[in-house]
Short mmCIF file of C-alpha atoms in Angstrom, two decimals:
data_model
loop_
_atom_site.label_atom_id
_atom_site.label_comp_id
_atom_site.label_asym_id
_atom_site.label_seq_id
_atom_site.Cartn_x
_atom_site.Cartn_y
_atom_site.Cartn_z
CA UNK H 18 4.67 -9.40 -32.62
CA UNK H 19 6.18 -8.94 -29.16
CA UNK H 20 2.76 -8.20 -27.65
CA UNK H 21 1.36 -11.26 -29.40
CA UNK H 22 4.05 -13.46 -27.83
CA UNK H 23 3.59 -11.90 -24.39
CA UNK H 24 -0.19 -12.39 -24.54
CA UNK H 25 0.20 -15.97 -25.65
CA UNK H 26 2.66 -16.76 -22.86
CA UNK H 27 0.39 -15.08 -20.33
CA UNK H 28 -2.95 -16.60 -21.30
CA UNK H 29 -1.71 -19.89 -22.79
CA UNK H 30 -4.73 -21.92 -23.90
CA UNK H 31 -7.10 -20.58 -21.25
CA UNK H 32 -10.20 -18.53 -22.06
CA UNK H 33 -9.83 -16.75 -18.72
CA UNK H 34 -7.21 -17.85 -16.20
CA UNK H 35 -9.31 -16.39 -13.35
CA UNK H 36 -12.41 -18.45 -14.04
CA UNK H 37 -13.53 -20.70 -11.18
CA UNK H 38 -14.04 -23.51 -13.68
CA UNK H 39 -11.39 -22.86 -16.35
CA UNK H 40 -12.04 -23.39 -20.03
CA UNK H 41 -9.24 -24.27 -22.44
CA UNK H 42 -8.89 -24.05 -26.21
CA UNK H 43 -9.60 -27.52 -27.57
CA UNK H 44 -7.79 -26.62 -30.80
CA UNK H 45 -4.58 -26.24 -28.82
CA UNK H 46 -5.36 -29.43 -26.89
CA UNK H 47 -5.57 -31.37 -30.14
CA UNK H 48 -2.26 -29.89 -31.33
CA UNK H 49 -0.65 -30.85 -28.04
CA UNK H 50 -1.99 -34.40 -28.32
CA UNK H 51 -0.38 -34.62 -31.75
CA UNK H 52 2.94 -33.47 -30.32
CA UNK H 53 2.80 -35.98 -27.49
CA UNK H 54 1.75 -38.77 -29.85
CA UNK H 55 5.45 -39.42 -30.49
CA UNK H 56 5.82 -40.82 -26.95
CA UNK H 57 3.42 -43.80 -27.20
CA UNK H 58 4.80 -44.57 -30.65
CA UNK H 59 8.33 -44.71 -29.24
CA UNK H 60 7.19 -46.79 -26.27
CA UNK H 61 5.30 -49.19 -28.53
CA UNK H 62 8.48 -49.95 -30.50
CA UNK H 63 10.43 -50.31 -27.24
CA UNK H 64 7.93 -52.73 -25.73
CA UNK H 65 7.72 -54.74 -28.95
CA UNK H 66 11.49 -55.16 -28.93
CA UNK H 67 11.59 -55.98 -25.21
CA UNK H 68 8.74 -58.49 -25.30
CA UNK H 69 9.05 -60.11 -28.69
CA UNK H 70 12.73 -59.49 -29.42
CA UNK H 71 15.44 -62.10 -28.95
CA UNK H 72 16.97 -62.56 -25.50
CA UNK H 73 20.30 -63.56 -27.07
CA UNK H 74 22.87 -61.76 -29.17
CA UNK H 75 25.09 -63.83 -31.46
CA UNK H 76 28.60 -62.37 -31.43
CA UNK H 77 29.66 -64.04 -34.68
CA UNK H 78 33.06 -64.98 -33.27
CA UNK H 79 32.27 -68.68 -33.28
CA UNK H 80 29.80 -70.17 -35.75
CA UNK H 81 30.37 -73.85 -36.51
CA UNK H 82 28.34 -76.11 -38.75
CA UNK H 83 27.49 -79.31 -36.81
CA UNK H 84 26.68 -81.12 -40.07
CA UNK H 85 23.40 -82.09 -38.48
CA UNK H 86 19.78 -81.06 -39.03
CA UNK H 87 16.69 -80.93 -36.84
CA UNK H 88 13.40 -82.69 -37.52
CA UNK H 89 12.33 -79.85 -39.84
CA UNK H 90 15.46 -80.13 -41.95
CA UNK H 91 17.10 -76.97 -40.55
CA UNK H 92 20.88 -77.00 -40.34
CA UNK H 93 22.16 -76.85 -36.76
CA UNK H 94 25.07 -74.58 -35.82
CA UNK H 95 27.15 -74.09 -32.73
CA UNK H 96 27.38 -70.37 -32.00
CA UNK H 97 28.85 -68.06 -29.43
CA UNK H 98 26.10 -65.93 -27.95
CA UNK H 99 25.61 -63.66 -24.97
CA UNK H 100 22.51 -63.04 -22.86
CA UNK H 101 20.92 -59.77 -23.88
CA UNK H 102 20.67 -57.09 -21.19
CA UNK H 103 18.18 -54.25 -21.26
CA UNK H 104 18.82 -50.70 -20.13
CA UNK H 105 15.64 -48.66 -19.88
CA UNK H 106 17.13 -45.46 -18.51
CA UNK H 107 16.19 -43.51 -21.66
CA UNK H 108 12.67 -44.92 -21.69
CA UNK H 109 12.31 -44.08 -18.00
CA UNK H 110 13.28 -40.46 -18.64
CA UNK H 111 10.82 -40.25 -21.54
CA UNK H 112 8.03 -41.66 -19.36
CA UNK H 113 8.87 -39.31 -16.50
CA UNK H 114 8.64 -36.39 -18.91
CA UNK H 115 5.29 -37.69 -20.20
CA UNK H 116 4.06 -37.96 -16.60
CA UNK H 117 5.19 -34.40 -15.98
CA UNK H 118 3.24 -33.26 -19.06
CA UNK H 119 0.07 -35.01 -17.88
CA UNK H 120 0.25 -33.54 -14.38
CA UNK H 121 1.27 -30.03 -15.41
CA UNK H 122 -1.70 -29.73 -17.75
CA UNK H 123 -4.19 -30.50 -14.98
CA UNK H 124 -3.81 -27.21 -13.15
CA UNK H 125 -3.72 -23.57 -14.16
CA UNK H 126 -0.72 -22.81 -11.96
CA UNK H 127 1.46 -25.56 -13.44
CA UNK H 128 0.48 -25.12 -17.09
CA UNK H 129 3.26 -22.59 -17.64
CA UNK H 130 5.80 -25.32 -16.90
CA UNK H 131 4.71 -27.44 -19.85
CA UNK H 132 6.68 -26.86 -23.09
CA UNK H 133 3.97 -28.55 -25.18
CA UNK H 134 1.21 -26.33 -23.77
CA UNK H 135 3.25 -23.25 -24.62
CA UNK H 136 4.06 -24.51 -28.12
CA UNK H 137 0.51 -25.65 -28.87
CA UNK H 138 -0.82 -22.29 -27.64
CA UNK H 139 1.50 -20.51 -30.09
CA UNK H 140 0.44 -22.79 -32.96
CA UNK H 141 -3.26 -22.32 -32.22
CA UNK H 142 -3.09 -18.58 -31.63
CA UNK H 143 -4.39 -17.60 -35.08
CA UNK H 144 -6.92 -20.44 -35.31
CA UNK H 145 -10.53 -20.27 -34.21
CA UNK H 146 -10.69 -21.31 -30.54
CA UNK H 147 -13.05 -24.02 -29.37
CA UNK H 148 -13.62 -23.60 -25.64
CA UNK H 149 -14.12 -26.70 -23.54
CA UNK H 150 -13.95 -27.17 -19.75
CA UNK H 151 -10.69 -28.24 -18.16
CA UNK H 152 -12.37 -30.59 -15.70
CA UNK H 153 -13.03 -33.53 -18.09
CA UNK H 154 -9.57 -33.09 -19.64
CA UNK H 155 -8.07 -33.29 -16.16
CA UNK H 156 -9.84 -36.61 -15.66
CA UNK H 157 -8.63 -37.87 -19.05
CA UNK H 158 -5.04 -36.88 -18.30
CA UNK H 159 -5.24 -38.64 -14.93
CA UNK H 160 -6.05 -41.84 -16.84
CA UNK H 161 -3.03 -41.20 -19.05
CA UNK H 162 -0.89 -40.62 -15.95
CA UNK H 163 -1.97 -43.99 -14.53
CA UNK H 164 -0.96 -45.68 -17.80
CA UNK H 165 2.45 -43.99 -17.64
CA UNK H 166 3.00 -45.04 -14.02
CA UNK H 167 2.18 -48.64 -14.96
CA UNK H 168 4.79 -48.55 -17.74
CA UNK H 169 7.33 -47.03 -15.34
CA UNK H 170 6.77 -49.95 -12.96
CA UNK H 171 7.23 -52.42 -15.84
CA UNK H 172 10.56 -50.88 -16.85
CA UNK H 173 11.75 -50.47 -13.24
CA UNK H 174 10.22 -53.39 -11.31
CA UNK H 175 13.04 -53.73 -8.78
CA UNK H 176 12.82 -50.06 -7.74
CA UNK H 177 9.07 -50.18 -7.21
CA UNK H 178 9.32 -53.52 -5.42
CA UNK H 179 12.00 -52.07 -3.14
CA UNK H 180 9.71 -49.16 -2.21
CA UNK H 181 6.72 -51.42 -1.55
CA UNK H 182 8.75 -53.90 0.47
CA UNK H 183 10.37 -51.12 2.50
CA UNK H 184 6.99 -49.62 3.38
CA UNK H 185 5.42 -52.99 4.13
CA UNK H 186 8.42 -54.24 6.10
CA UNK H 187 8.34 -57.57 4.27
CA UNK H 188 8.96 -58.96 0.80
CA UNK H 189 5.61 -58.53 -0.91
CA UNK H 190 7.00 -58.12 -4.42
CA UNK H 191 10.05 -59.95 -5.82
CA UNK H 192 13.08 -57.84 -6.64
CA UNK H 193 14.90 -60.34 -8.87
CA UNK H 194 12.50 -60.62 -11.81
CA UNK H 195 9.70 -58.69 -13.49
CA UNK H 196 6.42 -59.64 -11.82
CA UNK H 197 4.21 -57.60 -14.17
CA UNK H 198 2.82 -59.53 -17.17
CA UNK H 199 4.23 -58.02 -20.35
CA UNK H 200 0.81 -57.74 -22.00
CA UNK H 201 -0.33 -55.10 -19.49
CA UNK H 202 1.98 -52.24 -20.58
CA UNK H 203 1.76 -53.33 -24.22
CA UNK H 204 -2.04 -53.06 -24.21
CA UNK H 205 -1.92 -49.77 -22.30
CA UNK H 206 0.50 -48.21 -24.76
CA UNK H 207 -1.70 -49.06 -27.73
CA UNK H 208 -4.83 -47.89 -25.90
CA UNK H 209 -3.03 -44.64 -25.09
CA UNK H 210 -1.96 -44.32 -28.73
CA UNK H 211 -5.56 -44.88 -29.86
CA UNK H 212 -6.95 -42.30 -27.44
CA UNK H 213 -4.38 -39.68 -28.44
CA UNK H 214 -4.91 -40.39 -32.15
CA UNK H 215 -8.66 -39.90 -31.75
CA UNK H 216 -8.03 -36.68 -29.83
CA UNK H 217 -5.67 -35.35 -32.49
CA UNK H 218 -7.42 -36.43 -35.68
CA UNK H 219 -11.08 -36.74 -34.71
CA UNK H 220 -11.29 -34.35 -31.78
CA UNK H 221 -12.82 -37.18 -29.73
CA UNK H 222 -11.69 -37.33 -26.09
CA UNK H 223 -12.44 -40.80 -24.70
CA UNK H 224 -11.49 -39.80 -21.16
CA UNK H 225 -13.89 -36.84 -21.33
CA UNK H 226 -16.70 -39.16 -22.40
CA UNK H 227 -15.97 -41.45 -19.46
CA UNK H 228 -15.98 -38.43 -17.14
CA UNK H 229 -19.30 -37.30 -18.57
CA UNK H 230 -20.76 -40.78 -18.06
CA UNK H 231 -19.58 -40.93 -14.44
CA UNK H 232 -21.08 -37.51 -13.74
CA UNK H 233 -24.37 -38.61 -15.30
CA UNK H 234 -24.36 -41.80 -13.20
CA UNK H 235 -23.70 -39.80 -10.05
CA UNK H 236 -20.36 -41.50 -9.37
CA UNK H 237 -18.60 -38.13 -9.62
CA UNK H 238 -20.14 -35.11 -7.96
CA UNK H 239 -18.17 -32.62 -10.03
CA UNK H 240 -20.40 -30.30 -12.00
CA UNK H 241 -19.40 -29.74 -15.59
CA UNK H 242 -21.54 -27.82 -18.09
CA UNK H 243 -20.27 -29.86 -21.02
CA UNK H 244 -20.87 -33.10 -19.11
CA UNK H 245 -24.42 -32.01 -18.37
CA UNK H 246 -24.94 -31.28 -22.08
CA UNK H 247 -25.63 -27.59 -21.58
CA UNK H 248 -25.32 -25.30 -24.60
CA UNK H 249 -22.50 -22.80 -24.17
CA UNK H 250 -22.43 -21.78 -27.81
CA UNK H 251 -23.93 -18.36 -27.13
CA UNK H 252 -21.56 -17.48 -24.30
CA UNK H 253 -18.61 -18.76 -26.29
CA UNK H 254 -19.50 -16.61 -29.28
CA UNK H 255 -19.63 -13.57 -27.02
CA UNK H 256 -16.10 -14.29 -25.87
CA UNK H 257 -14.95 -14.41 -29.46
#
């Protein structure tokens, strides 16, 4: 048992950590995607509340019937209400952790720092491994990282605007209101949820397919056996 744990912590989800082009266990990748699926679900609820929720909170201290109705026959009341304020410190921490997970999984040296990689490697240890190259996954996770950064800017517009304005030496972005349209992070969260769901349930990596297409078109010069549709079934079986 101890040797099993040590081996798992040492090798993680890699076929061979010393390979020039590392291969990772796609079974563990799918488990990890399922673990991380909780983040876009949480962010989707947060964005729905922030975008479509009420901007006012009725205190209930003063509610008076005006004895009048509007044109639709609704009774009008005088109420005491306060402007709703939003604190996204928790969401920011969650997004920063998600960004850390995306970046740490891109490289062999940083994979040990990821709790989800370690946990998914443990959970997949006794399952049949499916070896796939890290390179397309790295591209897919870079797309996820860009989505996360966009959401971070939406939740912290004044901080990002301050950085941009400080570098530019002039006020390029406003620091008093959110300049990013709310539909941008909302769409990205649901796209991210869809991609991760397909990865977890169907084993379909949309980012990997995009990477494969770009390699085929010659946009990316990175060589990838899987992207070039080469058959590695024989070499994989030998490893097993």
